[in-house]
Amino acid sequence: MEAAVLPESDTDASGASELLIHTAAPEVGKQWTDTGKIHEQRHLKGRAEGETRTVPGCPALTRILRQHIEDEQLQPGDLLFQGESGGILAGSVIRRAWRSARKAVLPPHVYESPTGRRVYDNRNTRLTKWLNDGIPPAQVAEWAGNSMAVLLATYARCVDGQLPDLKRRLEAAGDLPEPPGAG
């Protein structure tokens, strides 16, 4: 992620933030990069070099980010989560923190299950929630950086709980009109 755009204040009407993503820096291992570094800077998959993807952040995330920025006394241009030397946080640190957080809040049977085992699993959870909340798939695909085909092939089976609302909408639309001259 390149930037987080937060509303001017917590009293902003929406309270939502925007996460602007310009590049990716996956942890691939120094033996697999041309630079000998663990992370490899890349442009976003499926997008032209320099293209940005905007992802909304909910009001709760905005509050957490605002508090973190204040606690860490971060300045514009600083990484939100930094390693010891101010660079990219090591994947092993992220994985340990994630494991500890899961263990602290999940019942043992859920902690032992695959639910949220990887940090990346949050992406799947968020996309599924957006679809279940009725956000149009085209919008979810754009936020996710996926094509519609990939989104629907992966997540369509995860959509749940919308059938009663869809039936009400069909009923509200009414029957077909009578043909002219009928009756």
PDB file of C-alpha atoms in Angstrom:
ATOM      1  CA  MET A   1       0.000   0.000   0.000  1.00  0.00           C
ATOM      2  CA  GLU A   2       1.265   3.434  -0.819  1.00  0.00           C
ATOM      3  CA  ALA A   3      -1.068   5.726   1.099  1.00  0.00           C
ATOM      4  CA  ALA A   4      -3.988   5.891   3.459  1.00  0.00           C
ATOM      5  CA  VAL A   5      -6.347   8.826   2.992  1.00  0.00           C
ATOM      6  CA  LEU A   6      -8.227   9.518   6.193  1.00  0.00           C
ATOM      7  CA  PRO A   7     -11.185  11.882   6.574  1.00  0.00           C
ATOM      8  CA  GLU A   8     -10.348  15.282   8.038  1.00  0.00           C
ATOM      9  CA  SER A   9     -11.756  14.324  11.438  1.00  0.00           C
ATOM     10  CA  ASP A  10     -13.681  11.630  13.262  1.00  0.00           C
ATOM     11  CA  THR A  11     -16.763  13.815  12.893  1.00  0.00           C
ATOM     12  CA  ASP A  12     -16.637  13.483   9.072  1.00  0.00           C
ATOM     13  CA  ALA A  13     -20.033  12.192   7.960  1.00  0.00           C
ATOM     14  CA  SER A  14     -18.844   8.867   6.548  1.00  0.00           C
ATOM     15  CA  GLY A  15     -15.793   8.168   8.711  1.00  0.00           C
ATOM     16  CA  ALA A  16     -14.514   5.992   5.871  1.00  0.00           C
ATOM     17  CA  SER A  17     -10.923   6.040   4.695  1.00  0.00           C
ATOM     18  CA  GLU A  18      -9.380   5.116   1.370  1.00  0.00           C
ATOM     19  CA  LEU A  19      -6.359   2.907   0.913  1.00  0.00           C
ATOM     20  CA  LEU A  20      -4.466   3.783  -2.260  1.00  0.00           C
ATOM     21  CA  ILE A  21      -2.409   0.927  -3.620  1.00  0.00           C
ATOM     22  CA  HIS A  22       0.224   1.699  -6.269  1.00  0.00           C
ATOM     23  CA  THR A  23       2.676  -1.178  -6.034  1.00  0.00           C
ATOM     24  CA  ALA A  24       3.123  -4.556  -4.420  1.00  0.00           C
ATOM     25  CA  ALA A  25       6.163  -5.746  -2.493  1.00  0.00           C
ATOM     26  CA  PRO A  26       5.647  -9.480  -2.000  1.00  0.00           C
ATOM     27  CA  GLU A  27       8.084 -11.402   0.159  1.00  0.00           C
ATOM     28  CA  VAL A  28       9.654 -13.781  -2.358  1.00  0.00           C
ATOM     29  CA  GLY A  29      13.075 -14.450  -0.837  1.00  0.00           C
ATOM     30  CA  LYS A  30      16.373 -12.837  -1.773  1.00  0.00           C
ATOM     31  CA  GLN A  31      17.451 -15.797  -3.898  1.00  0.00           C
ATOM     32  CA  TRP A  32      14.510 -15.074  -6.225  1.00  0.00           C
ATOM     33  CA  THR A  33      14.980 -11.317  -6.718  1.00  0.00           C
ATOM     34  CA  ASP A  34      17.315  -9.455  -9.041  1.00  0.00           C
ATOM     35  CA  THR A  35      18.299  -7.113  -6.213  1.00  0.00           C
ATOM     36  CA  GLY A  36      19.125  -9.731  -3.576  1.00  0.00           C
ATOM     37  CA  LYS A  37      16.432  -8.274  -1.292  1.00  0.00           C
ATOM     38  CA  ILE A  38      13.668 -10.331   0.324  1.00  0.00           C
ATOM     39  CA  HIS A  39      10.879  -8.166  -1.127  1.00  0.00           C
ATOM     40  CA  GLU A  40      10.391  -7.469  -4.795  1.00  0.00           C
ATOM     41  CA  GLN A  41       8.730  -4.212  -5.851  1.00  0.00           C
ATOM     42  CA  ARG A  42       6.174  -4.859  -8.596  1.00  0.00           C
ATOM     43  CA  HIS A  43       3.368  -2.965 -10.247  1.00  0.00           C
ATOM     44  CA  LEU A  44      -0.126  -4.212  -9.508  1.00  0.00           C
ATOM     45  CA  LYS A  45      -1.084  -7.463 -11.176  1.00  0.00           C
ATOM     46  CA  GLY A  46      -3.402  -6.964 -14.130  1.00  0.00           C
ATOM     47  CA  ARG A  47      -2.818  -3.210 -14.227  1.00  0.00           C
ATOM     48  CA  ALA A  48      -0.519  -0.915 -16.148  1.00  0.00           C
ATOM     49  CA  GLU A  49       2.652   0.243 -14.429  1.00  0.00           C
ATOM     50  CA  GLY A  50       1.911   3.245 -12.226  1.00  0.00           C
ATOM     51  CA  GLU A  51      -1.831   2.567 -12.095  1.00  0.00           C
ATOM     52  CA  THR A  52      -3.509   2.907  -8.685  1.00  0.00           C
ATOM     53  CA  ARG A  53      -6.202   0.832  -7.021  1.00  0.00           C
ATOM     54  CA  THR A  54      -8.423   2.445  -4.381  1.00  0.00           C
ATOM     55  CA  VAL A  55      -9.938   0.303  -1.635  1.00  0.00           C
ATOM     56  CA  PRO A  56     -12.385   1.678   0.947  1.00  0.00           C
ATOM     57  CA  GLY A  57     -11.653   1.422   4.641  1.00  0.00           C
ATOM     58  CA  CYS A  58     -14.567   1.198   7.054  1.00  0.00           C
ATOM     59  CA  PRO A  59     -14.964   3.729   9.892  1.00  0.00           C
ATOM     60  CA  ALA A  60     -13.576   1.256  12.470  1.00  0.00           C
ATOM     61  CA  LEU A  61     -10.391   0.830  10.405  1.00  0.00           C
ATOM     62  CA  THR A  62     -10.154   4.605  10.054  1.00  0.00           C
ATOM     63  CA  ARG A  63     -10.240   4.995  13.852  1.00  0.00           C
ATOM     64  CA  ILE A  64      -7.589   2.281  14.301  1.00  0.00           C
ATOM     65  CA  LEU A  65      -5.317   3.831  11.666  1.00  0.00           C
ATOM     66  CA  ARG A  66      -5.742   7.328  13.124  1.00  0.00           C
ATOM     67  CA  GLN A  67      -4.818   6.052  16.624  1.00  0.00           C
ATOM     68  CA  HIS A  68      -1.834   4.080  15.280  1.00  0.00           C
ATOM     69  CA  ILE A  69      -0.534   7.116  13.358  1.00  0.00           C
ATOM     70  CA  GLU A  70      -0.829   9.215  16.507  1.00  0.00           C
ATOM     71  CA  ASP A  71       0.771   6.581  18.790  1.00  0.00           C
ATOM     72  CA  GLU A  72       3.711   6.024  16.426  1.00  0.00           C
ATOM     73  CA  GLN A  73       4.002   9.736  15.569  1.00  0.00           C
ATOM     74  CA  LEU A  74       4.038   8.871  11.877  1.00  0.00           C
ATOM     75  CA  GLN A  75       4.553  11.545   9.270  1.00  0.00           C
ATOM     76  CA  PRO A  76       3.326  11.659   5.652  1.00  0.00           C
ATOM     77  CA  GLY A  77       5.407   9.227   3.603  1.00  0.00           C
ATOM     78  CA  ASP A  78       6.212   6.925   6.552  1.00  0.00           C
ATOM     79  CA  LEU A  79       5.264   3.265   6.354  1.00  0.00           C
ATOM     80  CA  LEU A  80       2.238   2.508   8.544  1.00  0.00           C
ATOM     81  CA  PHE A  81       3.929  -0.590   9.966  1.00  0.00           C
ATOM     82  CA  GLN A  82       7.704  -0.491  10.008  1.00  0.00           C
ATOM     83  CA  GLY A  83      10.495  -2.910  10.691  1.00  0.00           C
ATOM     84  CA  GLU A  84      13.203  -2.088  13.230  1.00  0.00           C
ATOM     85  CA  SER A  85      15.197   0.011  10.769  1.00  0.00           C
ATOM     86  CA  GLY A  86      12.101   1.817   9.447  1.00  0.00           C
ATOM     87  CA  GLY A  87      11.807  -0.414   6.372  1.00  0.00           C
ATOM     88  CA  ILE A  88       9.294  -3.064   5.429  1.00  0.00           C
ATOM     89  CA  LEU A  89       8.119  -5.179   8.343  1.00  0.00           C
ATOM     90  CA  ALA A  90       9.416  -8.756   8.138  1.00  0.00           C
ATOM     91  CA  GLY A  91       6.854 -11.367   7.144  1.00  0.00           C
ATOM     92  CA  SER A  92       7.857 -13.536  10.103  1.00  0.00           C
ATOM     93  CA  VAL A  93       6.958 -10.681  12.489  1.00  0.00           C
ATOM     94  CA  ILE A  94       3.581 -10.213  10.809  1.00  0.00           C
ATOM     95  CA  ARG A  95       2.857 -13.953  10.959  1.00  0.00           C
ATOM     96  CA  ARG A  96       3.811 -14.166  14.674  1.00  0.00           C
ATOM     97  CA  ALA A  97       1.646 -11.154  15.541  1.00  0.00           C
ATOM     98  CA  TRP A  98      -1.267 -12.586  13.536  1.00  0.00           C
ATOM     99  CA  ARG A  99      -0.945 -15.974  15.250  1.00  0.00           C
ATOM    100  CA  SER A 100      -0.903 -14.284  18.686  1.00  0.00           C
ATOM    101  CA  ALA A 101      -3.924 -12.116  17.841  1.00  0.00           C
ATOM    102  CA  ARG A 102      -5.917 -15.116  16.604  1.00  0.00           C
ATOM    103  CA  LYS A 103      -5.034 -17.107  19.707  1.00  0.00           C
ATOM    104  CA  ALA A 104      -6.058 -14.210  21.967  1.00  0.00           C
ATOM    105  CA  VAL A 105      -9.540 -13.739  20.486  1.00  0.00           C
ATOM    106  CA  LEU A 106     -10.650 -17.051  18.981  1.00  0.00           C
ATOM    107  CA  PRO A 107     -12.009 -20.083  20.806  1.00  0.00           C
ATOM    108  CA  PRO A 108      -9.485 -22.974  20.655  1.00  0.00           C
ATOM    109  CA  HIS A 109     -11.482 -24.994  18.090  1.00  0.00           C
ATOM    110  CA  VAL A 110     -11.603 -22.003  15.708  1.00  0.00           C
ATOM    111  CA  TYR A 111      -7.938 -21.143  16.318  1.00  0.00           C
ATOM    112  CA  GLU A 112      -6.994 -24.723  15.352  1.00  0.00           C
ATOM    113  CA  SER A 113      -9.163 -24.592  12.228  1.00  0.00           C
ATOM    114  CA  PRO A 114      -8.099 -23.075   8.898  1.00  0.00           C
ATOM    115  CA  THR A 115     -10.320 -20.021   9.581  1.00  0.00           C
ATOM    116  CA  GLY A 116      -8.148 -16.953   9.145  1.00  0.00           C
ATOM    117  CA  ARG A 117      -4.950 -18.948   9.506  1.00  0.00           C
ATOM    118  CA  ARG A 118      -3.090 -16.655   7.102  1.00  0.00           C
ATOM    119  CA  VAL A 119      -3.257 -12.857   7.092  1.00  0.00           C
ATOM    120  CA  TYR A 120      -4.192 -13.157   3.401  1.00  0.00           C
ATOM    121  CA  ASP A 121      -7.380 -14.969   4.443  1.00  0.00           C
ATOM    122  CA  ASN A 122      -8.714 -11.566   5.547  1.00  0.00           C
ATOM    123  CA  ARG A 123      -8.924 -10.643   1.881  1.00  0.00           C
ATOM    124  CA  ASN A 124     -11.233 -13.594   1.211  1.00  0.00           C
ATOM    125  CA  THR A 125     -13.339 -12.721   4.233  1.00  0.00           C
ATOM    126  CA  ARG A 126     -13.669  -9.062   3.195  1.00  0.00           C
ATOM    127  CA  LEU A 127     -14.605  -9.866  -0.411  1.00  0.00           C
ATOM    128  CA  THR A 128     -17.185 -12.413   0.736  1.00  0.00           C
ATOM    129  CA  LYS A 129     -18.649  -9.907   3.218  1.00  0.00           C
ATOM    130  CA  TRP A 130     -18.908  -7.196   0.574  1.00  0.00           C
ATOM    131  CA  LEU A 131     -20.738  -9.598  -1.756  1.00  0.00           C
ATOM    132  CA  ASN A 132     -23.026 -10.783   1.057  1.00  0.00           C
ATOM    133  CA  ASP A 133     -23.756  -7.158   1.964  1.00  0.00           C
ATOM    134  CA  GLY A 134     -25.100  -6.688  -1.568  1.00  0.00           C
ATOM    135  CA  ILE A 135     -22.281  -4.559  -2.961  1.00  0.00           C
ATOM    136  CA  PRO A 136     -22.380  -5.039  -6.744  1.00  0.00           C
ATOM    137  CA  PRO A 137     -19.844  -7.639  -7.910  1.00  0.00           C
ATOM    138  CA  ALA A 138     -18.336  -5.210 -10.430  1.00  0.00           C
ATOM    139  CA  GLN A 139     -17.479  -2.812  -7.583  1.00  0.00           C
ATOM    140  CA  VAL A 140     -16.069  -5.606  -5.401  1.00  0.00           C
ATOM    141  CA  ALA A 141     -13.938  -6.826  -8.327  1.00  0.00           C
ATOM    142  CA  GLU A 142     -12.558  -3.319  -8.840  1.00  0.00           C
ATOM    143  CA  TRP A 143     -11.690  -2.892  -5.149  1.00  0.00           C
ATOM    144  CA  ALA A 144     -10.119  -6.360  -5.080  1.00  0.00           C
ATOM    145  CA  GLY A 145      -8.116  -5.834  -8.235  1.00  0.00           C
ATOM    146  CA  ASN A 146      -9.740  -8.886  -9.815  1.00  0.00           C
ATOM    147  CA  SER A 147     -11.649  -9.390 -13.019  1.00  0.00           C
ATOM    148  CA  MET A 148     -15.351 -10.148 -12.681  1.00  0.00           C
ATOM    149  CA  ALA A 149     -14.690 -13.650 -14.004  1.00  0.00           C
ATOM    150  CA  VAL A 150     -12.116 -14.388 -11.286  1.00  0.00           C
ATOM    151  CA  LEU A 151     -14.270 -12.822  -8.563  1.00  0.00           C
ATOM    152  CA  LEU A 152     -17.385 -14.771  -9.492  1.00  0.00           C
ATOM    153  CA  ALA A 153     -15.543 -18.035 -10.111  1.00  0.00           C
ATOM    154  CA  THR A 154     -13.951 -17.763  -6.662  1.00  0.00           C
ATOM    155  CA  TYR A 155     -16.637 -16.165  -4.497  1.00  0.00           C
ATOM    156  CA  ALA A 156     -20.095 -16.726  -6.048  1.00  0.00           C
ATOM    157  CA  ARG A 157     -20.586 -19.868  -3.953  1.00  0.00           C
ATOM    158  CA  CYS A 158     -19.830 -17.864  -0.780  1.00  0.00           C
ATOM    159  CA  VAL A 159     -22.765 -15.483  -1.171  1.00  0.00           C
ATOM    160  CA  ASP A 160     -25.316 -16.325   1.485  1.00  0.00           C
ATOM    161  CA  GLY A 161     -28.370 -14.809   3.102  1.00  0.00           C
ATOM    162  CA  GLN A 162     -29.644 -12.690   0.226  1.00  0.00           C
ATOM    163  CA  LEU A 163     -32.434 -14.994  -0.973  1.00  0.00           C
ATOM    164  CA  PRO A 164     -35.228 -13.584   1.253  1.00  0.00           C
ATOM    165  CA  ASP A 165     -34.440 -10.025   0.115  1.00  0.00           C
ATOM    166  CA  LEU A 166     -34.241 -11.071  -3.520  1.00  0.00           C
ATOM    167  CA  LYS A 167     -37.642 -12.805  -3.255  1.00  0.00           C
ATOM    168  CA  ARG A 168     -39.180  -9.660  -1.701  1.00  0.00           C
ATOM    169  CA  ARG A 169     -37.776  -7.601  -4.564  1.00  0.00           C
ATOM    170  CA  LEU A 170     -39.241  -9.994  -7.129  1.00  0.00           C
ATOM    171  CA  GLU A 171     -42.644  -9.840  -5.427  1.00  0.00           C
ATOM    172  CA  ALA A 172     -42.508  -6.026  -5.232  1.00  0.00           C
ATOM    173  CA  ALA A 173     -41.864  -5.853  -8.962  1.00  0.00           C
ATOM    174  CA  GLY A 174     -45.268  -7.450  -9.524  1.00  0.00           C
ATOM    175  CA  ASP A 175     -46.526  -9.750 -12.213  1.00  0.00           C
ATOM    176  CA  LEU A 176     -46.166  -9.266 -15.921  1.00  0.00           C
ATOM    177  CA  PRO A 177     -48.638  -6.734 -17.345  1.00  0.00           C
ATOM    178  CA  GLU A 178     -51.726  -8.011 -19.047  1.00  0.00           C
ATOM    179  CA  PRO A 179     -51.378  -8.070 -22.838  1.00  0.00           C
ATOM    180  CA  PRO A 180     -53.350  -5.365 -24.669  1.00  0.00           C
ATOM    181  CA  GLY A 181     -56.962  -6.393 -25.359  1.00  0.00           C
ATOM    182  CA  ALA A 182     -56.939  -9.180 -22.728  1.00  0.00           C
ATOM    183  CA  GLY A 183     -59.899  -9.658 -20.453  1.00  0.00           C
TER     184      GLY A 183
END
